[in-house]
PDB file of C-alpha atoms in Angstrom:
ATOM      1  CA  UNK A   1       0.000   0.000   0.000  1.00  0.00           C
ATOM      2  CA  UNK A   2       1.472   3.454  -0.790  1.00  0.00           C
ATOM      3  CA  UNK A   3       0.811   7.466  -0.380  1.00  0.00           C
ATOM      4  CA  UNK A   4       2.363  10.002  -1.888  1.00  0.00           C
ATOM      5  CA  UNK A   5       2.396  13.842  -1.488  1.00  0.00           C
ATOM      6  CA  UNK A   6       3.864  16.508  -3.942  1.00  0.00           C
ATOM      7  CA  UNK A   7       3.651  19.900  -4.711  1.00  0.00           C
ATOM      8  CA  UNK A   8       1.871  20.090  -7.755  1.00  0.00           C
ATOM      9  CA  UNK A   9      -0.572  17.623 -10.350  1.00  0.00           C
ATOM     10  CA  UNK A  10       2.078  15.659 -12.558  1.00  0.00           C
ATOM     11  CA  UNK A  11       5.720  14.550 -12.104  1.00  0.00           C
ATOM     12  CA  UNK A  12       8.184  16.434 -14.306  1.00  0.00           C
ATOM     13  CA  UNK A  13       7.019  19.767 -13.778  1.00  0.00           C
ATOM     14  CA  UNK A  14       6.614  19.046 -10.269  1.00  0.00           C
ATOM     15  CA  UNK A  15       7.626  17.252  -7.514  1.00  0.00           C
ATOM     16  CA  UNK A  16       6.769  14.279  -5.095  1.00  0.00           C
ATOM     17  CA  UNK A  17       7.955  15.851  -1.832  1.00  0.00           C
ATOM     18  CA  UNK A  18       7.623  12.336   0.089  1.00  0.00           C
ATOM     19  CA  UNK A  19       5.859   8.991   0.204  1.00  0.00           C
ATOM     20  CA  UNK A  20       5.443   6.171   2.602  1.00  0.00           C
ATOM     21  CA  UNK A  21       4.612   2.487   1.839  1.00  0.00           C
ATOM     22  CA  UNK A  22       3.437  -0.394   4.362  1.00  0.00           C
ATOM     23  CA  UNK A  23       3.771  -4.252   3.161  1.00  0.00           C
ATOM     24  CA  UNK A  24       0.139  -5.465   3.994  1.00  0.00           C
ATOM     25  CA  UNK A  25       0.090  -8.240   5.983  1.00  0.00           C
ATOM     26  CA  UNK A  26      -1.290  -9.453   9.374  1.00  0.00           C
ATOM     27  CA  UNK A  27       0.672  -6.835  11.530  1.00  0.00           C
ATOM     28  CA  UNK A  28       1.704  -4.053   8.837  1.00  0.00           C
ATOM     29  CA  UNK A  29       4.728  -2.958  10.551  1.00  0.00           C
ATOM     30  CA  UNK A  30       7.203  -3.309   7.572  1.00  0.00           C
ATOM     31  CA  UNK A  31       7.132   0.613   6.026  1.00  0.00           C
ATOM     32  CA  UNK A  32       9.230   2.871   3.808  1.00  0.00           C
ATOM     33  CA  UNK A  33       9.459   6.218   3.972  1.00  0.00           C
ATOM     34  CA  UNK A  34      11.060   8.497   1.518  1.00  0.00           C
ATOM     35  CA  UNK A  35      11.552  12.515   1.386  1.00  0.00           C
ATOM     36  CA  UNK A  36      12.411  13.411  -1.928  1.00  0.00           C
ATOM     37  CA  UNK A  37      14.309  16.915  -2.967  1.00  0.00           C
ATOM     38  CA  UNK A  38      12.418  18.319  -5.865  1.00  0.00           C
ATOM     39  CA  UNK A  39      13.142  18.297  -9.538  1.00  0.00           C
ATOM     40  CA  UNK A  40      11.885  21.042 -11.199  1.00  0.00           C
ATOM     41  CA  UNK A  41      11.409  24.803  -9.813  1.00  0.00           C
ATOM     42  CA  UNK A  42       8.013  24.719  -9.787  1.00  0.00           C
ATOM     43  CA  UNK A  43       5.532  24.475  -6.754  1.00  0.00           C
ATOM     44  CA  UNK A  44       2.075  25.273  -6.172  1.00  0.00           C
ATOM     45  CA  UNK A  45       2.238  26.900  -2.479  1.00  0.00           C
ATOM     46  CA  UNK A  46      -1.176  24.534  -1.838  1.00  0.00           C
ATOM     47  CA  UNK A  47      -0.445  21.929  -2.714  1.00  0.00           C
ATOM     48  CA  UNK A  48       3.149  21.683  -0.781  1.00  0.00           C
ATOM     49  CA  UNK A  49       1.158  22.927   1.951  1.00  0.00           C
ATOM     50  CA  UNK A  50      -0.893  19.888   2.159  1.00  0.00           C
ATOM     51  CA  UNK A  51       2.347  17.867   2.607  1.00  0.00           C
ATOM     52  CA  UNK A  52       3.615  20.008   5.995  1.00  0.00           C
ATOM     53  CA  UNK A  53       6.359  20.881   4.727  1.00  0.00           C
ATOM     54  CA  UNK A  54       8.115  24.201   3.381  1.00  0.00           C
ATOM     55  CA  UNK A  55       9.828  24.483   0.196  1.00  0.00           C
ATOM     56  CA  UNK A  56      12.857  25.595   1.857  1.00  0.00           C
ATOM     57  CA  UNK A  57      12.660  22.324   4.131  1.00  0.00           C
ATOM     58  CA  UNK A  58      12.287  20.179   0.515  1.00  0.00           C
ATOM     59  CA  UNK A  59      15.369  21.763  -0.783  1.00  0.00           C
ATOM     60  CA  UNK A  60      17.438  19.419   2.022  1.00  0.00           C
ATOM     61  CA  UNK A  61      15.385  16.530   1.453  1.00  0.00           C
ATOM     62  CA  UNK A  62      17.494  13.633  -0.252  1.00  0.00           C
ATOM     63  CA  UNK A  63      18.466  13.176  -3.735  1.00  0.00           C
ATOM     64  CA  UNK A  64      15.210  11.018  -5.973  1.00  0.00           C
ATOM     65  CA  UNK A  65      18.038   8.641  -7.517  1.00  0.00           C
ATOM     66  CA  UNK A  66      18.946   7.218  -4.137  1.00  0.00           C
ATOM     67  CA  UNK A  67      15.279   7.354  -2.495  1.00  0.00           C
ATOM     68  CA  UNK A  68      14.207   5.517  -5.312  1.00  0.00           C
ATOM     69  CA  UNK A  69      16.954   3.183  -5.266  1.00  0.00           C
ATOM     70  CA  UNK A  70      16.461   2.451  -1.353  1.00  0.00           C
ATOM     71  CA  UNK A  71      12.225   1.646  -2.060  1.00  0.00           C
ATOM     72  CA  UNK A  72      12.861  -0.519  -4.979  1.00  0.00           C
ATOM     73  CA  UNK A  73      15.955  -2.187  -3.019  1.00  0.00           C
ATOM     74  CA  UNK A  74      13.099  -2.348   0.328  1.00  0.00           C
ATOM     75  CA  UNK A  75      10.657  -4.286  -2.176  1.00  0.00           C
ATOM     76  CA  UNK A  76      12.936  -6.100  -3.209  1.00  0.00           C
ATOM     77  CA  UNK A  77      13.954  -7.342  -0.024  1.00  0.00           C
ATOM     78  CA  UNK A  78      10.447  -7.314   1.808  1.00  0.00           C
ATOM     79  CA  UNK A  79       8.106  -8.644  -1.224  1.00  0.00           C
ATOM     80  CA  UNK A  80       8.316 -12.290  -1.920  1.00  0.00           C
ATOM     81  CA  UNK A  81       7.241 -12.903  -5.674  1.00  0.00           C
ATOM     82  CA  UNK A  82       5.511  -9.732  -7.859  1.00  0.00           C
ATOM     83  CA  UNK A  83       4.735  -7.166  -5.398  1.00  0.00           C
ATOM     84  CA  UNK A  84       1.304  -5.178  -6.642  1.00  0.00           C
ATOM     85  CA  UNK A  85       0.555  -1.817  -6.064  1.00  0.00           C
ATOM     86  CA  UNK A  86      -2.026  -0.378  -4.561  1.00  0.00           C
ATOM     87  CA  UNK A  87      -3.123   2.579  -3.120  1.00  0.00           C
ATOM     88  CA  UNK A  88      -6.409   4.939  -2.216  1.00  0.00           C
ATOM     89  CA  UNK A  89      -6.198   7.029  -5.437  1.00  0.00           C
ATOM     90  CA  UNK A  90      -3.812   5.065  -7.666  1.00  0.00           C
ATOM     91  CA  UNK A  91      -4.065   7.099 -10.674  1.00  0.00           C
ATOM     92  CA  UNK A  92      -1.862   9.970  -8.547  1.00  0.00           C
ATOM     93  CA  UNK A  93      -0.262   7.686  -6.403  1.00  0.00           C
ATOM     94  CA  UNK A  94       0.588   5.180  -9.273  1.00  0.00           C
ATOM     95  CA  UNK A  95       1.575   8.393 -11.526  1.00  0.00           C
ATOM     96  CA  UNK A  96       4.147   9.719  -9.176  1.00  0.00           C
ATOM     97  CA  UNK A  97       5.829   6.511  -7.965  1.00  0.00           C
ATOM     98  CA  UNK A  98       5.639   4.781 -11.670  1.00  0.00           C
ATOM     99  CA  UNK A  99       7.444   8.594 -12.997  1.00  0.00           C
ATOM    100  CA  UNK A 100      10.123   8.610 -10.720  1.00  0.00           C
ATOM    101  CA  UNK A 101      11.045   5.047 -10.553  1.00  0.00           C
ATOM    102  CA  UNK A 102      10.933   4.828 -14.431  1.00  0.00           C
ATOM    103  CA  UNK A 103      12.828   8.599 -14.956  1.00  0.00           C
ATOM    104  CA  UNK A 104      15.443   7.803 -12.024  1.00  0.00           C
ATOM    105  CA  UNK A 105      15.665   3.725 -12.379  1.00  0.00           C
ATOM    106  CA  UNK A 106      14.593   3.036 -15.544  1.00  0.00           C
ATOM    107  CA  UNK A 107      12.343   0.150 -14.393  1.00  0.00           C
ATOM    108  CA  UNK A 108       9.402  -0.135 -11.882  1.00  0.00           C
ATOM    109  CA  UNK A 109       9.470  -3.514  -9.880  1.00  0.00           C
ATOM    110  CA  UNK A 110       5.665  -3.420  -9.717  1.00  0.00           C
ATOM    111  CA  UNK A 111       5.260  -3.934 -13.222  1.00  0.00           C
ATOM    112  CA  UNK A 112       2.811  -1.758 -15.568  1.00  0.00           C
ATOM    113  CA  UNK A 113       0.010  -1.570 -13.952  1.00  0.00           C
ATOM    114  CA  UNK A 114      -1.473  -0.797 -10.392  1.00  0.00           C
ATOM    115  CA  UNK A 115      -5.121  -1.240  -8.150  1.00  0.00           C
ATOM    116  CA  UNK A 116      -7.181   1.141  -6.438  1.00  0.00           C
ATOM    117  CA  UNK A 117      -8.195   0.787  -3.067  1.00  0.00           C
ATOM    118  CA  UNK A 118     -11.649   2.645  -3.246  1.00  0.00           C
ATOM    119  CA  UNK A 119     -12.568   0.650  -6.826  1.00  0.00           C
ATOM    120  CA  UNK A 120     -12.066  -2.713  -4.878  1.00  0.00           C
ATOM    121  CA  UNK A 121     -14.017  -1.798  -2.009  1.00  0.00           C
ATOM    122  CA  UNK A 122     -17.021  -0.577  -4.478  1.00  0.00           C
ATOM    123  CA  UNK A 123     -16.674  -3.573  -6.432  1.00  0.00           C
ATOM    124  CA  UNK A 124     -17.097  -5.610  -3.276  1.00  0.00           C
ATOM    125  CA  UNK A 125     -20.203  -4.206  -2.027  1.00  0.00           C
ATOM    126  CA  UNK A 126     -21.469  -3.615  -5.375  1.00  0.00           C
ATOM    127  CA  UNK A 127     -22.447   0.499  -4.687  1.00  0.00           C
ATOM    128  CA  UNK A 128     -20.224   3.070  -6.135  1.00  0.00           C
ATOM    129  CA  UNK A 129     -21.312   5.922  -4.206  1.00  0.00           C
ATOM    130  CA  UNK A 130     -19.807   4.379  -1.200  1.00  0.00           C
ATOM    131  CA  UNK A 131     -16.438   4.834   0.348  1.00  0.00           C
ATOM    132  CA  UNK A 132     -13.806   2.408   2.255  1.00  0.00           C
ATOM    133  CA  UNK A 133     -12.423   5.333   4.545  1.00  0.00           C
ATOM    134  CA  UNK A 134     -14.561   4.739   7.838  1.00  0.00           C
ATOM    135  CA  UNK A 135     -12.720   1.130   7.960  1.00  0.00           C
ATOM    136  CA  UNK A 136      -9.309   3.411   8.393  1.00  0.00           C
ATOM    137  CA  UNK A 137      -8.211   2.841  12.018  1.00  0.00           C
ATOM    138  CA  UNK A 138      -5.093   5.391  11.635  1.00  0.00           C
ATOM    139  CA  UNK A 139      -5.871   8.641  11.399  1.00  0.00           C
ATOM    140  CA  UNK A 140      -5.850  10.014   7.649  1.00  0.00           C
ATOM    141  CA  UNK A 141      -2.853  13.080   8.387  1.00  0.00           C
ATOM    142  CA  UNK A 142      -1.135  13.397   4.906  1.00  0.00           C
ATOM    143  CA  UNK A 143       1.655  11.995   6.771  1.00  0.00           C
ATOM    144  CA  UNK A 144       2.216   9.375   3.733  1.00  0.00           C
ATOM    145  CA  UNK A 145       3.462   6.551   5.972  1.00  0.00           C
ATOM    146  CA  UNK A 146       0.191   6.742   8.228  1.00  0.00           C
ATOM    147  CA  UNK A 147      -2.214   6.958   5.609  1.00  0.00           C
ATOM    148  CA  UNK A 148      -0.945   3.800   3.757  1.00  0.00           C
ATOM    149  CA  UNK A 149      -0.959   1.917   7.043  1.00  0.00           C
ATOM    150  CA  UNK A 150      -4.688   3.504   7.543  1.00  0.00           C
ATOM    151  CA  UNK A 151      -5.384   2.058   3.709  1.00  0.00           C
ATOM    152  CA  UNK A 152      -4.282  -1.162   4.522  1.00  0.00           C
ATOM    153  CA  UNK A 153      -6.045  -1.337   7.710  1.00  0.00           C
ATOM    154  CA  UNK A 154      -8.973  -0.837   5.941  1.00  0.00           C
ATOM    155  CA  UNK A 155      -7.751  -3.520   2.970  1.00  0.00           C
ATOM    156  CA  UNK A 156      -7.278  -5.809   5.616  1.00  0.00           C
ATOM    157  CA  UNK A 157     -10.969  -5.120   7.023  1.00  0.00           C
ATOM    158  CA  UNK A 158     -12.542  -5.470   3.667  1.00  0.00           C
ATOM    159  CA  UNK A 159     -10.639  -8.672   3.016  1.00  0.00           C
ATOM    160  CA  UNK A 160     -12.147  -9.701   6.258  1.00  0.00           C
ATOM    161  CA  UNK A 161     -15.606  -9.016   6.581  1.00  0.00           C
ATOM    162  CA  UNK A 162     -16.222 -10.260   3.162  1.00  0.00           C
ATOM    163  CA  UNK A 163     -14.219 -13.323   3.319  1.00  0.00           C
ATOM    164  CA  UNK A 164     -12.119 -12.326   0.163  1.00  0.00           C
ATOM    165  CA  UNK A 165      -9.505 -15.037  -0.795  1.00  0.00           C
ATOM    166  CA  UNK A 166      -6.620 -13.391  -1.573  1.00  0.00           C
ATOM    167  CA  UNK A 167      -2.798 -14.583  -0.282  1.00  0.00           C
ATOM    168  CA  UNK A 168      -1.588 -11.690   1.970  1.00  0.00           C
TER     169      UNK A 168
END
């Protein structure tokens, strides 16, 4: 499960000022957490601001090459077989993370493709107006290490009450 936060819409012309992933299993205490110094010169003052940080604080934050090196060497590691990703809003969590691991690595170890979080959960109760996030037990802060534990939290409650086979 994984979170991102940036400072603007896309990667390239802006930046993902940090992300946190959890491996989702029974206990979910296996995370990464990377702060990433930005890439281009462009912020929008909102959207940074949603991350806690300043832009002078993202100016010391640590180089994407070896952040992304460390979370694809932590998968690596930490995810038997083809790890899968998935997140609340994949198509801007999956956009940032699948940018900079392509731009800086030139590979992605979770493939080409990636699942969303809310999509399962309507799928599973069959009513898309419907939401996952009261199943959260962390605290949604933007911090993007809590908010992928409180995603899988709520995985792992879905998984649960509807007796979902799936190898975790």
């Amino acid at each position: 499960m994984v979170d991102v936060e940036s400072d603007g819409p896309i990667p390239g012309d802006y930046s993902m000022v940090c992300f946190g992933a959890v491996i989702v299993d029974k206990d979910l205490n296996e995370t990464f957490y990377g702060k990433l110094k930005p890439i281009s010169d462009n912020y929008i003052p909102g959207a940074l601001e949603v991350s806690g940080f300043t832009r002078e604080e993202t100016l010391h934050f640590n180089d994407p090459i070896e952040v992304m090196t460390a979370f694809a060497e932590w998968i690596k590691n930490k995810v038997p077989g083809n790890p899968i990703f998935i997140s609340d809003n994949n198509g801007y969590d999956w956009m940032f993370i699948c940018w900079y691991l392509h731009h800086f690595l030139n590979s992605n170890p979770f493939g080409y493709s990636s699942q969303n979080l809310g999509s399962f959960y309507k799928g599973i109760i069959k009513d898309t107006s419907k939401n996952f996030k009261h199943l959260r037990k962390t605290q949604h802060s933007h911090n993007p290490v809590d908010d992928a534990v409180g995603n899988a939290e709520a995985f792992l409650a879905i998984i649960k009450e509807h007796e979902i086979k799936i190898s975790i």
